[in-house]
Amino acid sequence: MHINNLKIKNAAVKIICLCVVLFTLSSCNGSSLSADDLLRPPKPTGDMNSVSVALEKSIGKDYTLKYPSMGNYHSAFIFCDLENKTDENYCLAFYSLNENSQNIHLSIVNKNNKKWEMAGDVSFDAQSIEKVLFADLTGNDKLDIVVGYSVYSKVDKKVAVLSFEKNKLRTRLEESYNVFTVCNLINDSKDQLFIAKINASAEASAHIFSINESGVTELGNISLDKNITSFSEPQVSLLANDQSAIFLDAAKSKTEIATELIYFKDKKLYNPYFNKLTKQNTLNSRDSSVSVTDINGDGRLDIPVIGETIESFNDSSKSFTTDWINFNGSKNVVVQKTYMNILDGYYLNLTDEILNKLYITKQTDQRKCKVYFKDEKTGTVNFVFEIKIIASSEIENKENKNYFALSEKDGFSYIAYLTENGEKSGLDENSIQNMFSLISK
């Protein structure tokens, strides 16, 4: 992608913005929308309207809808297939009655013979709904409802597992949590509930629960790094040996995170990165900007760890590789090496061949990074290419005419300049483009 392509893209954006402005101005005549019209939610239609009518018939019109703040569902009305038969004949409705805003109701509205009717209700002592999941946790081939909600504050939270049986909502489990998800870590016929939490003594731990008709069984629990202050959302992925595991990024300070890796070993929860003596995970502690991700696109999450030093040329600061590892059940396997320019939001993929001759100089104040290769025969260090970040509005400036475009984000353009020494070393625009990637947030 050359700079000329960016010029065309920017021009197109300007034309679209102009059209939007003209349309907005034209709507000011005759049937313009008032502020109240813009703020008022649209009236429900179709099945949504039928659910709303059924709800109001049962509880009246004096209620306030509650919306999940996280996860895949953000509507106060969630259509679902609790029978697990591909037909969304159920709808969850989250609301509070206006005289008691500290109590949130979950009602089930069921579609029978094309008519929606109230079919069950339960309430929580809660201020807000955080997240809703569906999973077969009880092993009866039907979907259970998993609801996370805040009781008094965002740090005082509970997760409830509910089953819908005989027109009633049955609460199977209720536990405190900081984060939760559903998973299948033991290759069972049903899912399990994973919870990570920090207790009143600031001790972090992870727990796995299984549910059946007899009740709830805690299959295992494990301590986590003693310095953890908060968690990112847990992610389920595979280890290098195809075993299911939880990858859990956790903050240890404002600028430092670590990844806890949790799976079953010898019928117990296990975390290979937890040191029982120090009660810490120091192996993959790192800058908080670098999260666990599938760096090589093989469908498995990879964990970043600090690698070897990258030589600097005329630069007193040090750079390091980031080695992306996966665990195969007995040891860590490096699947990719990168140079992470965290401040400027991008990274370079590095082969062993490049790493053996690589020098990097950062010019932070100018938002430049210069890359050098050492000639193995002569020992000389040659400037091969430069990456620079500029405002996209400056793309047409004369000083950028010899650069080519790498990417664009949030009004900034990432551009590169390839030197003659770079070409002699075998680099071209495509090879630099393949090395370059933006850090995803």
PDB file of C-alpha atoms in Angstrom, residues 161-397:
ATOM      1  CA  VAL A 161     -26.338 -20.433  37.235  1.00  0.00           C
ATOM      2  CA  LEU A 162     -30.050 -20.949  36.538  1.00  0.00           C
ATOM      3  CA  SER A 163     -31.990 -23.740  34.860  1.00  0.00           C
ATOM      4  CA  PHE A 164     -35.478 -23.314  33.417  1.00  0.00           C
ATOM      5  CA  GLU A 165     -37.601 -26.285  34.428  1.00  0.00           C
ATOM      6  CA  LYS A 166     -41.376 -26.709  34.485  1.00  0.00           C
ATOM      7  CA  ASN A 167     -41.990 -22.985  33.965  1.00  0.00           C
ATOM      8  CA  LYS A 168     -39.718 -22.092  36.859  1.00  0.00           C
ATOM      9  CA  LEU A 169     -36.209 -20.710  37.119  1.00  0.00           C
ATOM     10  CA  ARG A 170     -34.096 -22.861  39.426  1.00  0.00           C
ATOM     11  CA  THR A 171     -30.927 -21.368  40.901  1.00  0.00           C
ATOM     12  CA  ARG A 172     -28.207 -24.015  40.772  1.00  0.00           C
ATOM     13  CA  LEU A 173     -25.206 -22.031  41.979  1.00  0.00           C
ATOM     14  CA  GLU A 174     -24.355 -18.578  43.293  1.00  0.00           C
ATOM     15  CA  GLU A 175     -20.717 -17.566  43.852  1.00  0.00           C
ATOM     16  CA  SER A 176     -18.645 -14.423  44.277  1.00  0.00           C
ATOM     17  CA  TYR A 177     -16.335 -13.634  41.358  1.00  0.00           C
ATOM     18  CA  ASN A 178     -14.107 -11.097  39.678  1.00  0.00           C
ATOM     19  CA  VAL A 179     -14.242 -12.789  36.260  1.00  0.00           C
ATOM     20  CA  PHE A 180     -15.911 -15.959  35.003  1.00  0.00           C
ATOM     21  CA  THR A 181     -16.463 -18.022  31.893  1.00  0.00           C
ATOM     22  CA  VAL A 182     -17.712 -21.466  30.853  1.00  0.00           C
ATOM     23  CA  CYS A 183     -15.300 -24.109  29.634  1.00  0.00           C
ATOM     24  CA  ASN A 184     -14.697 -27.827  29.316  1.00  0.00           C
ATOM     25  CA  LEU A 185     -11.297 -28.534  30.829  1.00  0.00           C
ATOM     26  CA  ILE A 186     -11.923 -32.223  31.602  1.00  0.00           C
ATOM     27  CA  ASN A 187     -13.373 -33.334  28.239  1.00  0.00           C
ATOM     28  CA  ASP A 188     -16.707 -34.064  29.888  1.00  0.00           C
ATOM     29  CA  SER A 189     -20.085 -34.308  28.155  1.00  0.00           C
ATOM     30  CA  LYS A 190     -21.040 -31.026  29.824  1.00  0.00           C
ATOM     31  CA  ASP A 191     -19.414 -27.671  30.493  1.00  0.00           C
ATOM     32  CA  GLN A 192     -17.957 -26.358  33.720  1.00  0.00           C
ATOM     33  CA  LEU A 193     -17.994 -22.910  35.294  1.00  0.00           C
ATOM     34  CA  PHE A 194     -14.628 -21.172  35.769  1.00  0.00           C
ATOM     35  CA  ILE A 195     -14.288 -18.391  38.337  1.00  0.00           C
ATOM     36  CA  ALA A 196     -11.290 -16.244  39.308  1.00  0.00           C
ATOM     37  CA  LYS A 197     -11.563 -13.968  42.309  1.00  0.00           C
ATOM     38  CA  ILE A 198      -9.671 -11.912  44.875  1.00  0.00           C
ATOM     39  CA  ASN A 199     -10.908 -12.310  48.448  1.00  0.00           C
ATOM     40  CA  ALA A 200     -11.023  -9.798  51.299  1.00  0.00           C
ATOM     41  CA  SER A 201      -7.453 -10.725  52.241  1.00  0.00           C
ATOM     42  CA  ALA A 202      -6.271  -9.794  48.704  1.00  0.00           C
ATOM     43  CA  GLU A 203      -5.585 -13.455  47.862  1.00  0.00           C
ATOM     44  CA  ALA A 204      -6.259 -14.422  44.239  1.00  0.00           C
ATOM     45  CA  SER A 205      -7.554 -17.856  43.303  1.00  0.00           C
ATOM     46  CA  ALA A 206      -9.187 -19.833  40.494  1.00  0.00           C
ATOM     47  CA  HIS A 207     -12.040 -22.349  40.831  1.00  0.00           C
ATOM     48  CA  ILE A 208     -13.805 -24.868  38.600  1.00  0.00           C
ATOM     49  CA  PHE A 209     -17.387 -25.991  39.376  1.00  0.00           C
ATOM     50  CA  SER A 210     -19.436 -28.853  37.954  1.00  0.00           C
ATOM     51  CA  ILE A 211     -23.237 -29.072  38.314  1.00  0.00           C
ATOM     52  CA  ASN A 212     -25.620 -32.027  38.209  1.00  0.00           C
ATOM     53  CA  GLU A 213     -28.973 -33.004  39.678  1.00  0.00           C
ATOM     54  CA  SER A 214     -27.328 -33.842  42.986  1.00  0.00           C
ATOM     55  CA  GLY A 215     -25.891 -30.358  43.366  1.00  0.00           C
ATOM     56  CA  VAL A 216     -22.640 -28.455  42.844  1.00  0.00           C
ATOM     57  CA  THR A 217     -19.141 -29.964  42.976  1.00  0.00           C
ATOM     58  CA  GLU A 218     -15.968 -27.883  43.115  1.00  0.00           C
ATOM     59  CA  LEU A 219     -13.663 -29.912  40.898  1.00  0.00           C
ATOM     60  CA  GLY A 220     -10.614 -27.922  41.891  1.00  0.00           C
ATOM     61  CA  ASN A 221      -9.137 -24.648  43.026  1.00  0.00           C
ATOM     62  CA  ILE A 222      -5.693 -23.105  42.851  1.00  0.00           C
ATOM     63  CA  SER A 223      -3.865 -20.090  44.235  1.00  0.00           C
ATOM     64  CA  LEU A 224      -2.715 -17.383  41.830  1.00  0.00           C
ATOM     65  CA  ASP A 225       0.057 -14.756  41.994  1.00  0.00           C
ATOM     66  CA  LYS A 226      -0.135 -12.986  45.361  1.00  0.00           C
ATOM     67  CA  ASN A 227       0.332  -9.555  43.735  1.00  0.00           C
ATOM     68  CA  ILE A 228      -2.672  -9.752  41.401  1.00  0.00           C
ATOM     69  CA  THR A 229      -5.011  -6.766  41.687  1.00  0.00           C
ATOM     70  CA  SER A 230      -7.435  -7.423  38.801  1.00  0.00           C
ATOM     71  CA  PHE A 231      -8.141  -9.769  35.901  1.00  0.00           C
ATOM     72  CA  SER A 232      -8.815  -9.479  32.198  1.00  0.00           C
ATOM     73  CA  GLU A 233     -11.550 -11.691  30.766  1.00  0.00           C
ATOM     74  CA  PRO A 234     -10.477 -15.372  30.849  1.00  0.00           C
ATOM     75  CA  GLN A 235      -9.953 -17.042  27.479  1.00  0.00           C
ATOM     76  CA  VAL A 236     -10.267 -20.737  26.652  1.00  0.00           C
ATOM     77  CA  SER A 237      -7.713 -22.147  24.232  1.00  0.00           C
ATOM     78  CA  LEU A 238      -5.562 -25.195  23.531  1.00  0.00           C
ATOM     79  CA  LEU A 239      -2.065 -25.977  24.712  1.00  0.00           C
ATOM     80  CA  ALA A 240       0.489 -27.270  22.231  1.00  0.00           C
ATOM     81  CA  ASN A 241      -0.578 -30.837  23.173  1.00  0.00           C
ATOM     82  CA  ASP A 242      -4.236 -29.984  22.331  1.00  0.00           C
ATOM     83  CA  GLN A 243      -5.319 -29.933  25.986  1.00  0.00           C
ATOM     84  CA  SER A 244      -7.914 -27.294  26.904  1.00  0.00           C
ATOM     85  CA  ALA A 245      -6.748 -24.549  29.256  1.00  0.00           C
ATOM     86  CA  ILE A 246      -7.699 -21.147  30.640  1.00  0.00           C
ATOM     87  CA  PHE A 247      -5.429 -18.238  29.691  1.00  0.00           C
ATOM     88  CA  LEU A 248      -5.902 -15.480  32.251  1.00  0.00           C
ATOM     89  CA  ASP A 249      -4.116 -12.130  31.964  1.00  0.00           C
ATOM     90  CA  ALA A 250      -3.918 -10.488  35.391  1.00  0.00           C
ATOM     91  CA  ALA A 251      -2.689  -7.051  36.472  1.00  0.00           C
ATOM     92  CA  LYS A 252       0.043  -6.960  39.126  1.00  0.00           C
ATOM     93  CA  SER A 253       0.384  -3.164  39.036  1.00  0.00           C
ATOM     94  CA  LYS A 254      -0.670  -0.292  36.794  1.00  0.00           C
ATOM     95  CA  THR A 255       2.052  -1.179  34.281  1.00  0.00           C
ATOM     96  CA  GLU A 256       2.661  -4.914  34.790  1.00  0.00           C
ATOM     97  CA  ILE A 257       0.642  -8.013  33.966  1.00  0.00           C
ATOM     98  CA  ALA A 258       1.223 -11.762  33.942  1.00  0.00           C
ATOM     99  CA  THR A 259      -0.629 -14.667  32.335  1.00  0.00           C
ATOM    100  CA  GLU A 260      -1.876 -17.456  34.567  1.00  0.00           C
ATOM    101  CA  LEU A 261      -2.243 -20.754  32.691  1.00  0.00           C
ATOM    102  CA  ILE A 262      -4.799 -23.079  34.301  1.00  0.00           C
ATOM    103  CA  TYR A 263      -5.611 -26.640  33.285  1.00  0.00           C
ATOM    104  CA  PHE A 264      -6.178 -30.100  34.762  1.00  0.00           C
ATOM    105  CA  LYS A 265      -3.219 -32.332  35.560  1.00  0.00           C
ATOM    106  CA  ASP A 266      -3.562 -35.554  37.550  1.00  0.00           C
ATOM    107  CA  LYS A 267      -7.222 -34.651  38.214  1.00  0.00           C
ATOM    108  CA  LYS A 268      -6.236 -31.353  39.860  1.00  0.00           C
ATOM    109  CA  LEU A 269      -6.070 -27.761  38.679  1.00  0.00           C
ATOM    110  CA  TYR A 270      -2.526 -26.846  37.771  1.00  0.00           C
ATOM    111  CA  ASN A 271      -0.652 -23.642  36.902  1.00  0.00           C
ATOM    112  CA  PRO A 272       2.904 -24.292  35.614  1.00  0.00           C
ATOM    113  CA  TYR A 273       3.890 -20.635  36.125  1.00  0.00           C
ATOM    114  CA  PHE A 274       3.012 -20.392  39.835  1.00  0.00           C
ATOM    115  CA  ASN A 275       5.976 -20.649  42.216  1.00  0.00           C
ATOM    116  CA  LYS A 276       4.721 -22.206  45.465  1.00  0.00           C
ATOM    117  CA  LEU A 277       7.652 -20.779  47.468  1.00  0.00           C
ATOM    118  CA  THR A 278       7.333 -17.151  46.369  1.00  0.00           C
ATOM    119  CA  LYS A 279       3.617 -17.411  45.530  1.00  0.00           C
ATOM    120  CA  GLN A 280       4.292 -15.460  42.362  1.00  0.00           C
ATOM    121  CA  ASN A 281       4.339 -15.837  38.597  1.00  0.00           C
ATOM    122  CA  THR A 282       7.532 -14.116  37.451  1.00  0.00           C
ATOM    123  CA  LEU A 283       8.163 -16.094  34.273  1.00  0.00           C
ATOM    124  CA  ASN A 284       5.893 -14.037  32.020  1.00  0.00           C
ATOM    125  CA  SER A 285       5.505 -10.764  33.962  1.00  0.00           C
ATOM    126  CA  ARG A 286       5.675  -7.945  31.434  1.00  0.00           C
ATOM    127  CA  ASP A 287       4.430  -4.548  30.291  1.00  0.00           C
ATOM    128  CA  SER A 288       0.651  -4.302  30.573  1.00  0.00           C
ATOM    129  CA  SER A 289       0.308  -3.339  26.882  1.00  0.00           C
ATOM    130  CA  VAL A 290       1.247  -6.827  25.683  1.00  0.00           C
ATOM    131  CA  SER A 291      -1.616  -9.300  26.119  1.00  0.00           C
ATOM    132  CA  VAL A 292      -1.894 -12.991  25.405  1.00  0.00           C
ATOM    133  CA  THR A 293      -2.806 -13.518  21.732  1.00  0.00           C
ATOM    134  CA  ASP A 294      -2.605 -15.992  18.857  1.00  0.00           C
ATOM    135  CA  ILE A 295       0.568 -14.448  17.415  1.00  0.00           C
ATOM    136  CA  ASN A 296       1.158 -17.007  14.653  1.00  0.00           C
ATOM    137  CA  GLY A 297      -2.432 -17.715  13.621  1.00  0.00           C
ATOM    138  CA  ASP A 298      -2.464 -21.425  14.505  1.00  0.00           C
ATOM    139  CA  GLY A 299      -5.646 -21.193  16.569  1.00  0.00           C
ATOM    140  CA  ARG A 300      -3.832 -21.424  19.920  1.00  0.00           C
ATOM    141  CA  LEU A 301      -3.227 -18.536  22.291  1.00  0.00           C
ATOM    142  CA  ASP A 302       0.421 -17.661  22.902  1.00  0.00           C
ATOM    143  CA  ILE A 303       1.978 -16.052  25.983  1.00  0.00           C
ATOM    144  CA  PRO A 304       4.573 -13.262  25.650  1.00  0.00           C
ATOM    145  CA  VAL A 305       7.775 -13.399  27.718  1.00  0.00           C
ATOM    146  CA  ILE A 306      10.821 -11.132  27.700  1.00  0.00           C
ATOM    147  CA  GLY A 307      13.525 -12.616  25.477  1.00  0.00           C
ATOM    148  CA  GLU A 308      17.069 -11.680  24.555  1.00  0.00           C
ATOM    149  CA  THR A 309      18.655  -8.258  24.220  1.00  0.00           C
ATOM    150  CA  ILE A 310      18.579  -6.546  20.824  1.00  0.00           C
ATOM    151  CA  GLU A 311      21.772  -4.636  20.113  1.00  0.00           C
ATOM    152  CA  SER A 312      21.505  -0.855  19.818  1.00  0.00           C
ATOM    153  CA  PHE A 313      23.524   1.358  17.487  1.00  0.00           C
ATOM    154  CA  ASN A 314      24.444   4.790  18.891  1.00  0.00           C
ATOM    155  CA  ASP A 315      21.676   4.384  21.467  1.00  0.00           C
ATOM    156  CA  SER A 316      22.060   4.071  25.235  1.00  0.00           C
ATOM    157  CA  SER A 317      18.617   2.454  25.713  1.00  0.00           C
ATOM    158  CA  LYS A 318      18.089  -1.290  25.517  1.00  0.00           C
ATOM    159  CA  SER A 319      15.561  -3.246  23.485  1.00  0.00           C
ATOM    160  CA  PHE A 320      14.506  -6.845  23.952  1.00  0.00           C
ATOM    161  CA  THR A 321      12.769  -9.476  21.920  1.00  0.00           C
ATOM    162  CA  THR A 322       9.393 -10.727  23.034  1.00  0.00           C
ATOM    163  CA  ASP A 323       9.256 -14.505  22.773  1.00  0.00           C
ATOM    164  CA  TRP A 324       5.758 -15.921  22.301  1.00  0.00           C
ATOM    165  CA  ILE A 325       5.423 -19.302  23.978  1.00  0.00           C
ATOM    166  CA  ASN A 326       2.966 -22.146  24.186  1.00  0.00           C
ATOM    167  CA  PHE A 327       3.071 -24.876  26.804  1.00  0.00           C
ATOM    168  CA  ASN A 328       2.984 -28.498  25.654  1.00  0.00           C
ATOM    169  CA  GLY A 329       2.256 -30.076  29.037  1.00  0.00           C
ATOM    170  CA  SER A 330       5.892 -30.347  30.094  1.00  0.00           C
ATOM    171  CA  LYS A 331       7.808 -27.369  28.723  1.00  0.00           C
ATOM    172  CA  ASN A 332       7.440 -24.031  26.949  1.00  0.00           C
ATOM    173  CA  VAL A 333       7.800 -23.893  23.175  1.00  0.00           C
ATOM    174  CA  VAL A 334       8.731 -20.603  21.446  1.00  0.00           C
ATOM    175  CA  VAL A 335       6.470 -20.168  18.410  1.00  0.00           C
ATOM    176  CA  GLN A 336       7.407 -16.605  17.378  1.00  0.00           C
ATOM    177  CA  LYS A 337       9.917 -13.862  18.238  1.00  0.00           C
ATOM    178  CA  THR A 338       9.059 -10.186  17.911  1.00  0.00           C
ATOM    179  CA  TYR A 339      10.358  -6.700  18.632  1.00  0.00           C
ATOM    180  CA  MET A 340       7.549  -4.815  20.401  1.00  0.00           C
ATOM    181  CA  ASN A 341       7.507  -1.038  20.010  1.00  0.00           C
ATOM    182  CA  ILE A 342       4.905  -0.582  22.730  1.00  0.00           C
ATOM    183  CA  LEU A 343       5.013   3.217  22.812  1.00  0.00           C
ATOM    184  CA  ASP A 344       4.206   3.479  19.105  1.00  0.00           C
ATOM    185  CA  GLY A 345       1.822   0.509  19.027  1.00  0.00           C
ATOM    186  CA  TYR A 346       3.432  -1.923  16.573  1.00  0.00           C
ATOM    187  CA  TYR A 347       5.746  -4.921  16.451  1.00  0.00           C
ATOM    188  CA  LEU A 348       8.169  -6.559  14.035  1.00  0.00           C
ATOM    189  CA  ASN A 349       8.220 -10.317  13.446  1.00  0.00           C
ATOM    190  CA  LEU A 350      11.806 -11.600  13.672  1.00  0.00           C
ATOM    191  CA  THR A 351      13.397 -14.698  12.201  1.00  0.00           C
ATOM    192  CA  ASP A 352      16.554 -16.133  13.761  1.00  0.00           C
ATOM    193  CA  GLU A 353      18.465 -15.000  10.661  1.00  0.00           C
ATOM    194  CA  ILE A 354      17.361 -11.382  11.140  1.00  0.00           C
ATOM    195  CA  LEU A 355      17.821 -11.470  14.921  1.00  0.00           C
ATOM    196  CA  ASN A 356      21.464 -12.549  14.613  1.00  0.00           C
ATOM    197  CA  LYS A 357      22.357  -9.353  12.731  1.00  0.00           C
ATOM    198  CA  LEU A 358      19.763  -6.920  14.082  1.00  0.00           C
ATOM    199  CA  TYR A 359      20.457  -3.510  15.640  1.00  0.00           C
ATOM    200  CA  ILE A 360      17.673  -1.093  16.553  1.00  0.00           C
ATOM    201  CA  THR A 361      17.798   2.596  17.419  1.00  0.00           C
ATOM    202  CA  LYS A 362      14.687   4.317  18.769  1.00  0.00           C
ATOM    203  CA  GLN A 363      14.142   8.044  18.328  1.00  0.00           C
ATOM    204  CA  THR A 364      11.159   8.346  20.608  1.00  0.00           C
ATOM    205  CA  ASP A 365      10.747  12.118  20.400  1.00  0.00           C
ATOM    206  CA  GLN A 366      10.536  11.924  16.593  1.00  0.00           C
ATOM    207  CA  ARG A 367       8.459   8.719  16.621  1.00  0.00           C
ATOM    208  CA  LYS A 368      11.072   6.985  14.518  1.00  0.00           C
ATOM    209  CA  CYS A 369      12.687   3.582  14.724  1.00  0.00           C
ATOM    210  CA  LYS A 370      15.806   2.822  12.658  1.00  0.00           C
ATOM    211  CA  VAL A 371      16.784  -0.751  11.855  1.00  0.00           C
ATOM    212  CA  TYR A 372      20.363  -1.823  11.090  1.00  0.00           C
ATOM    213  CA  PHE A 373      21.879  -5.089   9.893  1.00  0.00           C
ATOM    214  CA  LYS A 374      25.417  -6.180  10.702  1.00  0.00           C
ATOM    215  CA  ASP A 375      27.393  -7.457   7.726  1.00  0.00           C
ATOM    216  CA  GLU A 376      28.801 -10.818   8.782  1.00  0.00           C
ATOM    217  CA  LYS A 377      31.783 -10.545   6.413  1.00  0.00           C
ATOM    218  CA  THR A 378      32.940  -6.982   7.094  1.00  0.00           C
ATOM    219  CA  GLY A 379      31.510  -6.466  10.568  1.00  0.00           C
ATOM    220  CA  THR A 380      30.050  -3.099   9.533  1.00  0.00           C
ATOM    221  CA  VAL A 381      26.579  -2.093  10.732  1.00  0.00           C
ATOM    222  CA  ASN A 382      24.391  -0.698   7.932  1.00  0.00           C
ATOM    223  CA  PHE A 383      21.178   1.316   8.134  1.00  0.00           C
ATOM    224  CA  VAL A 384      18.571  -0.754   6.222  1.00  0.00           C
ATOM    225  CA  PHE A 385      15.136   0.752   6.905  1.00  0.00           C
ATOM    226  CA  GLU A 386      13.224   3.186   9.071  1.00  0.00           C
ATOM    227  CA  ILE A 387       9.671   3.192  10.415  1.00  0.00           C
ATOM    228  CA  LYS A 388       8.069   6.529  11.197  1.00  0.00           C
ATOM    229  CA  ILE A 389       4.661   7.505  12.563  1.00  0.00           C
ATOM    230  CA  ILE A 390       3.062  10.721  11.336  1.00  0.00           C
ATOM    231  CA  ALA A 391      -0.353  12.330  11.390  1.00  0.00           C
ATOM    232  CA  SER A 392      -2.268  11.119   8.336  1.00  0.00           C
ATOM    233  CA  SER A 393      -2.847  14.755   7.376  1.00  0.00           C
ATOM    234  CA  GLU A 394       0.926  15.070   6.837  1.00  0.00           C
ATOM    235  CA  ILE A 395       1.096  12.219   4.352  1.00  0.00           C
ATOM    236  CA  GLU A 396       1.562  14.573   1.394  1.00  0.00           C
ATOM    237  CA  ASN A 397       4.485  16.512   2.896  1.00  0.00           C
TER     238      ASN A 397
END
